[in-house]
Short mmCIF file of C-alpha atoms in Angstrom, two decimals:
data_model
loop_
_atom_site.label_atom_id
_atom_site.label_comp_id
_atom_site.label_asym_id
_atom_site.label_seq_id
_atom_site.Cartn_x
_atom_site.Cartn_y
_atom_site.Cartn_z
CA MET A 1 0.00 0.00 0.00
CA LEU A 2 2.80 2.39 0.87
CA ARG A 3 4.58 1.62 -2.40
CA VAL A 4 1.42 2.37 -4.38
CA PHE A 5 1.00 5.66 -2.54
CA LEU A 6 4.61 6.65 -3.25
CA ILE A 7 4.26 5.77 -6.93
CA LEU A 8 1.08 7.82 -7.23
CA THR A 9 2.76 10.74 -5.44
CA ALA A 10 5.73 10.57 -7.82
CA LEU A 11 3.46 10.50 -10.85
CA PHE A 12 1.49 13.46 -9.54
CA TRP A 13 4.72 15.38 -8.90
CA LEU A 14 5.99 14.62 -12.43
CA THR A 15 2.74 15.65 -14.16
CA PRO A 16 3.80 19.29 -14.80
CA ALA A 17 7.13 18.14 -16.27
CA VAL A 18 5.37 15.64 -18.53
CA GLY A 19 2.88 18.31 -19.58
CA LEU A 20 5.72 20.69 -20.41
CA LEU A 21 7.50 17.99 -22.42
CA VAL A 22 4.41 17.16 -24.44
CA SER A 23 3.60 20.83 -25.01
CA SER A 24 7.09 21.46 -26.33
CA PHE A 25 6.35 19.00 -29.17
CA ARG A 26 3.03 20.60 -30.16
CA GLU A 27 2.23 23.36 -32.58
CA PRO A 28 1.52 26.78 -31.00
CA GLU A 29 -2.07 26.82 -32.27
CA ASP A 30 -2.68 23.37 -30.78
CA MET A 31 -1.35 24.50 -27.38
CA THR A 32 -3.72 27.44 -27.28
CA ALA A 33 -6.69 25.37 -28.49
CA SER A 34 -6.54 22.38 -26.13
CA GLY A 35 -4.73 20.85 -23.19
CA TRP A 36 -1.56 18.80 -23.58
CA TRP A 37 -3.34 15.57 -22.58
CA THR A 38 -5.38 15.61 -25.80
CA VAL A 39 -2.27 14.54 -27.69
CA LEU A 40 -2.67 11.07 -26.20
CA SER A 41 -5.46 10.47 -28.67
CA LYS A 42 -3.60 12.16 -31.57
CA PRO A 43 0.12 11.40 -31.21
CA ALA A 44 0.65 12.15 -34.91
CA ASP A 45 0.29 15.85 -34.11
CA LEU A 46 3.62 15.89 -32.29
CA THR A 47 6.43 17.75 -34.02
CA THR A 48 10.01 18.81 -33.35
CA ARG A 49 9.64 22.12 -35.18
CA ALA A 50 9.67 24.12 -31.94
CA TYR A 51 13.04 22.65 -30.95
CA SER A 52 14.47 23.28 -34.41
CA THR A 53 13.37 26.90 -34.18
CA LEU A 54 14.75 27.22 -30.67
CA LEU A 55 18.15 25.75 -31.46
CA GLU A 56 18.47 27.98 -34.52
CA ASN A 57 18.12 30.99 -32.22
CA ASP A 58 21.68 32.11 -31.50
CA GLU A 59 20.62 34.02 -28.40
CA ILE A 60 19.18 30.87 -26.83
CA THR A 61 22.12 28.62 -27.70
CA ASP A 62 24.61 31.21 -26.45
CA ALA A 63 22.59 31.56 -23.25
CA LEU A 64 22.65 27.80 -22.76
CA LEU A 65 26.45 27.78 -23.05
CA ASN A 66 26.65 30.75 -20.68
CA THR A 67 24.58 28.80 -18.17
CA VAL A 68 27.07 25.93 -18.33
CA TRP A 69 30.05 28.30 -17.99
CA ILE A 70 28.45 29.91 -14.94
CA THR A 71 27.14 26.78 -13.25
CA VAL A 72 30.13 24.43 -13.53
CA PRO A 73 32.80 26.78 -12.06
CA SER A 74 30.36 27.98 -9.38
CA THR A 75 29.68 24.40 -8.33
CA LEU A 76 33.31 23.23 -8.46
CA GLY A 77 34.50 26.34 -6.63
CA VAL A 78 32.07 25.88 -3.77
CA VAL A 79 32.80 22.15 -3.45
CA VAL A 80 36.61 22.50 -3.53
CA ILE A 81 36.93 25.60 -1.34
CA GLY A 82 34.17 24.41 1.01
CA ALA A 83 35.88 21.03 1.42
CA MET A 84 39.25 22.58 2.27
CA ALA A 85 37.69 25.08 4.70
CA GLY A 86 35.49 22.39 6.27
CA TYR A 87 38.52 20.18 6.87
CA ALA A 88 40.45 23.08 8.38
CA PHE A 89 37.61 23.93 10.79
CA ALA A 90 37.16 20.28 11.74
CA TRP A 91 40.73 19.03 12.23
CA MET A 92 43.26 21.87 12.13
CA ASP A 93 44.06 23.98 15.18
CA PHE A 94 44.48 27.70 14.63
CA LYS A 95 43.78 30.80 16.67
CA GLY A 96 40.10 31.76 16.84
CA ARG A 97 38.95 28.69 14.94
CA ASP A 98 35.58 28.41 16.69
CA TRP A 99 34.86 32.12 16.38
CA TRP A 100 35.73 32.09 12.69
CA PHE A 101 33.38 29.15 12.21
CA VAL A 102 30.58 30.99 14.03
CA ALA A 103 31.17 33.96 11.71
CA VAL A 104 30.90 31.71 8.66
CA VAL A 105 27.69 30.11 9.93
CA ALA A 106 26.26 33.55 10.68
CA MET A 107 26.55 34.38 6.98
CA LEU A 108 23.85 31.80 6.28
CA VAL A 109 21.21 34.25 7.47
CA VAL A 110 22.38 37.07 5.18
CA PRO A 111 19.86 37.47 2.32
CA ILE A 112 21.38 37.86 -1.10
CA GLN A 113 19.19 40.87 -1.86
CA ILE A 114 21.10 43.19 0.47
CA ALA A 115 24.38 42.38 -1.29
CA LEU A 116 23.25 43.03 -4.86
CA ILE A 117 23.96 46.76 -5.03
CA PRO A 118 27.26 46.75 -3.07
CA LEU A 119 28.60 43.84 -5.07
CA ALA A 120 27.43 45.37 -8.33
CA ARG A 121 29.53 48.44 -7.53
CA LEU A 122 32.49 46.29 -6.48
CA PHE A 123 32.30 44.15 -9.61
CA GLY A 124 32.10 47.31 -11.69
CA ASP A 125 35.26 48.62 -10.04
CA ILE A 126 37.22 45.42 -10.69
CA GLY A 127 35.85 45.00 -14.22
CA VAL A 128 33.76 41.82 -13.94
CA PHE A 129 30.29 43.37 -13.93
CA GLY A 130 28.34 42.22 -16.97
CA THR A 131 30.67 39.27 -17.55
CA ILE A 132 30.32 35.61 -16.67
CA GLY A 133 32.80 36.13 -13.84
CA GLY A 134 30.36 38.31 -11.89
CA PRO A 135 27.68 35.67 -11.17
CA ILE A 136 30.36 33.03 -10.65
CA LEU A 137 31.98 35.06 -7.85
CA PHE A 138 28.58 35.86 -6.38
CA HIS A 139 27.40 32.23 -6.31
CA ILE A 140 30.68 31.00 -4.86
CA GLY A 141 30.61 33.65 -2.15
CA PHE A 142 27.04 32.92 -1.10
CA GLY A 143 27.36 29.17 -1.49
CA LEU A 144 30.41 28.79 0.73
CA PRO A 145 28.79 29.37 4.16
CA PHE A 146 26.42 26.43 3.67
CA ALA A 147 29.20 24.33 2.14
CA VAL A 148 31.58 24.97 5.04
CA PHE A 149 28.85 24.29 7.60
CA LEU A 150 27.79 21.04 5.94
CA LEU A 151 31.26 19.64 5.26
CA ARG A 152 32.78 20.71 8.58
CA ASN A 153 30.10 18.75 10.44
CA PHE A 154 30.62 15.77 8.15
CA PHE A 155 34.41 15.81 8.50
CA ALA A 156 34.16 16.16 12.30
CA GLU A 157 32.52 12.73 12.46
CA ILE A 158 35.47 10.96 10.85
CA PRO A 159 37.15 8.78 13.49
CA ARG A 160 40.20 10.52 14.93
CA GLU A 161 42.04 7.20 15.07
CA LEU A 162 41.89 6.95 11.28
CA LEU A 163 43.52 10.34 10.83
CA GLU A 164 46.13 9.69 13.50
CA ALA A 165 47.05 6.38 11.86
CA ALA A 166 47.59 8.18 8.56
CA ARG A 167 49.76 10.78 10.28
CA LEU A 168 51.84 8.05 11.89
CA ASP A 169 52.43 6.66 8.39
CA GLY A 170 53.94 10.01 7.44
CA ALA A 171 50.97 11.65 5.77
CA GLY A 172 50.94 15.44 5.90
CA GLU A 173 47.81 17.55 6.00
CA VAL A 174 47.59 17.85 2.21
CA ARG A 175 48.07 14.14 1.58
CA LEU A 176 45.73 13.31 4.45
CA PHE A 177 43.05 15.55 2.98
CA PHE A 178 43.22 14.14 -0.55
CA THR A 179 43.88 10.44 0.15
CA VAL A 180 41.84 9.84 3.32
CA VAL A 181 39.25 12.54 3.91
CA MET A 182 38.07 13.25 0.38
CA PRO A 183 37.29 9.61 -0.53
CA LEU A 184 35.24 9.27 2.65
CA ALA A 185 33.36 12.50 1.90
CA GLY A 186 32.10 11.40 -1.52
CA PRO A 187 28.39 11.29 -0.60
CA ALA A 188 28.52 14.63 1.22
CA LEU A 189 30.36 16.27 -1.68
CA ALA A 190 27.83 14.87 -4.15
CA SER A 191 24.94 16.22 -2.08
CA LEU A 192 26.55 19.64 -1.87
CA ALA A 193 27.33 19.67 -5.59
CA ILE A 194 23.71 18.85 -6.47
CA PHE A 195 22.35 21.55 -4.20
CA GLN A 196 24.74 24.15 -5.60
CA PHE A 197 24.22 23.06 -9.20
CA LEU A 198 20.45 23.32 -8.97
CA TRP A 199 20.61 26.71 -7.25
CA VAL A 200 22.95 28.24 -9.81
CA TRP A 201 21.34 26.63 -12.87
CA ASN A 202 17.86 27.87 -11.93
CA ASP A 203 18.99 31.28 -10.73
CA LEU A 204 17.25 34.32 -12.18
CA LEU A 205 17.70 37.21 -9.74
CA VAL A 206 21.51 37.24 -9.68
CA ALA A 207 21.68 36.73 -13.44
CA LEU A 208 19.31 39.64 -14.06
CA VAL A 209 21.52 41.95 -12.01
CA PHE A 210 25.05 40.90 -12.97
CA THR A 211 24.80 39.80 -16.62
CA THR A 212 24.23 41.53 -19.93
CA THR A 213 22.99 40.22 -23.26
CA ASP A 214 26.37 38.67 -24.05
CA SER A 215 26.69 36.87 -20.71
CA GLN A 216 23.04 36.09 -19.83
CA PRO A 217 22.11 32.53 -18.85
CA LEU A 218 19.14 30.59 -20.19
CA THR A 219 16.70 31.77 -17.52
CA VAL A 220 17.18 35.42 -18.50
CA ALA A 221 17.17 34.66 -22.23
CA LEU A 222 13.81 32.92 -21.99
CA ILE A 223 12.29 35.91 -20.22
CA ARG A 224 13.63 38.28 -22.84
CA GLU A 225 12.37 36.05 -25.64
CA THR A 226 8.92 36.05 -24.07
CA ARG A 227 8.95 39.83 -23.75
CA ALA A 228 10.14 40.27 -27.31
CA PHE A 229 7.44 38.11 -28.83
CA SER A 230 4.65 38.67 -26.29
CA GLN A 231 3.27 35.27 -25.26
CA ASN A 232 5.60 33.22 -27.42
CA ILE A 233 4.69 29.70 -26.30
CA GLU A 234 6.59 28.19 -29.21
CA THR A 235 9.82 29.48 -27.70
CA LEU A 236 8.92 29.25 -24.04
CA ALA A 237 7.79 25.61 -23.88
CA PRO A 238 10.86 23.90 -25.43
CA GLY A 239 13.20 26.41 -23.78
CA ALA A 240 11.69 25.80 -20.35
CA PHE A 241 11.90 22.03 -20.80
CA LEU A 242 15.51 22.31 -21.99
CA SER A 243 16.28 24.29 -18.85
CA LEU A 244 14.49 21.65 -16.75
CA VAL A 245 15.83 18.43 -18.21
CA ILE A 246 19.53 19.05 -17.58
CA PRO A 247 19.18 19.53 -13.77
CA LEU A 248 16.90 16.47 -13.70
CA ALA A 249 19.53 14.43 -15.53
CA VAL A 250 22.23 15.58 -13.08
CA PHE A 251 20.03 14.73 -10.10
CA PHE A 252 19.11 11.25 -11.33
CA ALA A 253 22.72 10.54 -12.29
CA PHE A 254 23.89 11.23 -8.74
CA GLN A 255 20.78 10.33 -6.79
CA ARG A 256 22.40 7.37 -5.05
CA GLN A 257 25.26 9.52 -3.75
CA PHE A 258 22.80 12.25 -2.86
CA VAL A 259 20.65 9.93 -0.75
CA SER A 260 23.74 8.47 0.90
CA GLY A 261 24.99 11.93 1.81
CA VAL A 262 21.65 13.04 3.19
CA MET A 263 21.24 9.86 5.24
CA ALA A 264 24.81 10.11 6.56
CA GLY A 265 24.20 13.66 7.66
CA ALA A 266 20.92 12.70 9.26
CA VAL A 267 22.46 9.87 11.24
CA LYS A 268 25.45 11.88 12.37
#
């Protein structure tokens, strides 16, 4: 009974995504005339013309590449820097360590809206405003507090005896971090990477502020396409599904590691 309930819940949750997928293969006049479910009785009406039109739009394809260039470095930067900082806060002794960690955790409550104008001025002064580097720096900066908090707590649960044994074998801090700690932190790193990837990929507010036409990601390009052509469903439906399917593919590809990381954090 529970399995049936979970399957029905999953199907209900996936209904909007399925509807968007089906709509992206329909003609614009068909989408305005009837619901997407009517195609089940007339599958011959499906067409790929909307995707052909979308992919021939240089603004959309450039925006898709910009989204990749923004998302991948932002995710890798947060994971790598967060892992090193989390290890330092968990196992390295330095002056004011606990107070520095409290300061990092306190940054979690800072809303991104209050930093938009100051950082826009700063990025303008250093020459990265309107470039891909602007949103990358912003996402890394605001993603690190959560990353450090998550990974520090995960690293702190590693048995001290394991680290001491590695040190007795002559391992320094760098070797210890890469050969012992990082392999154990695989599930936590995967969970963090998925969270960060989804946040950056679906971001709209930061991209609206810090990017221009040449550096805009897909979320901004779709909005501008809709404004330019009024209610352009032919562009919006396939573009929205294209923006949706890549994060879904990433999530399902790493779902096992994601669940392992969440369960490990819950138990610890």
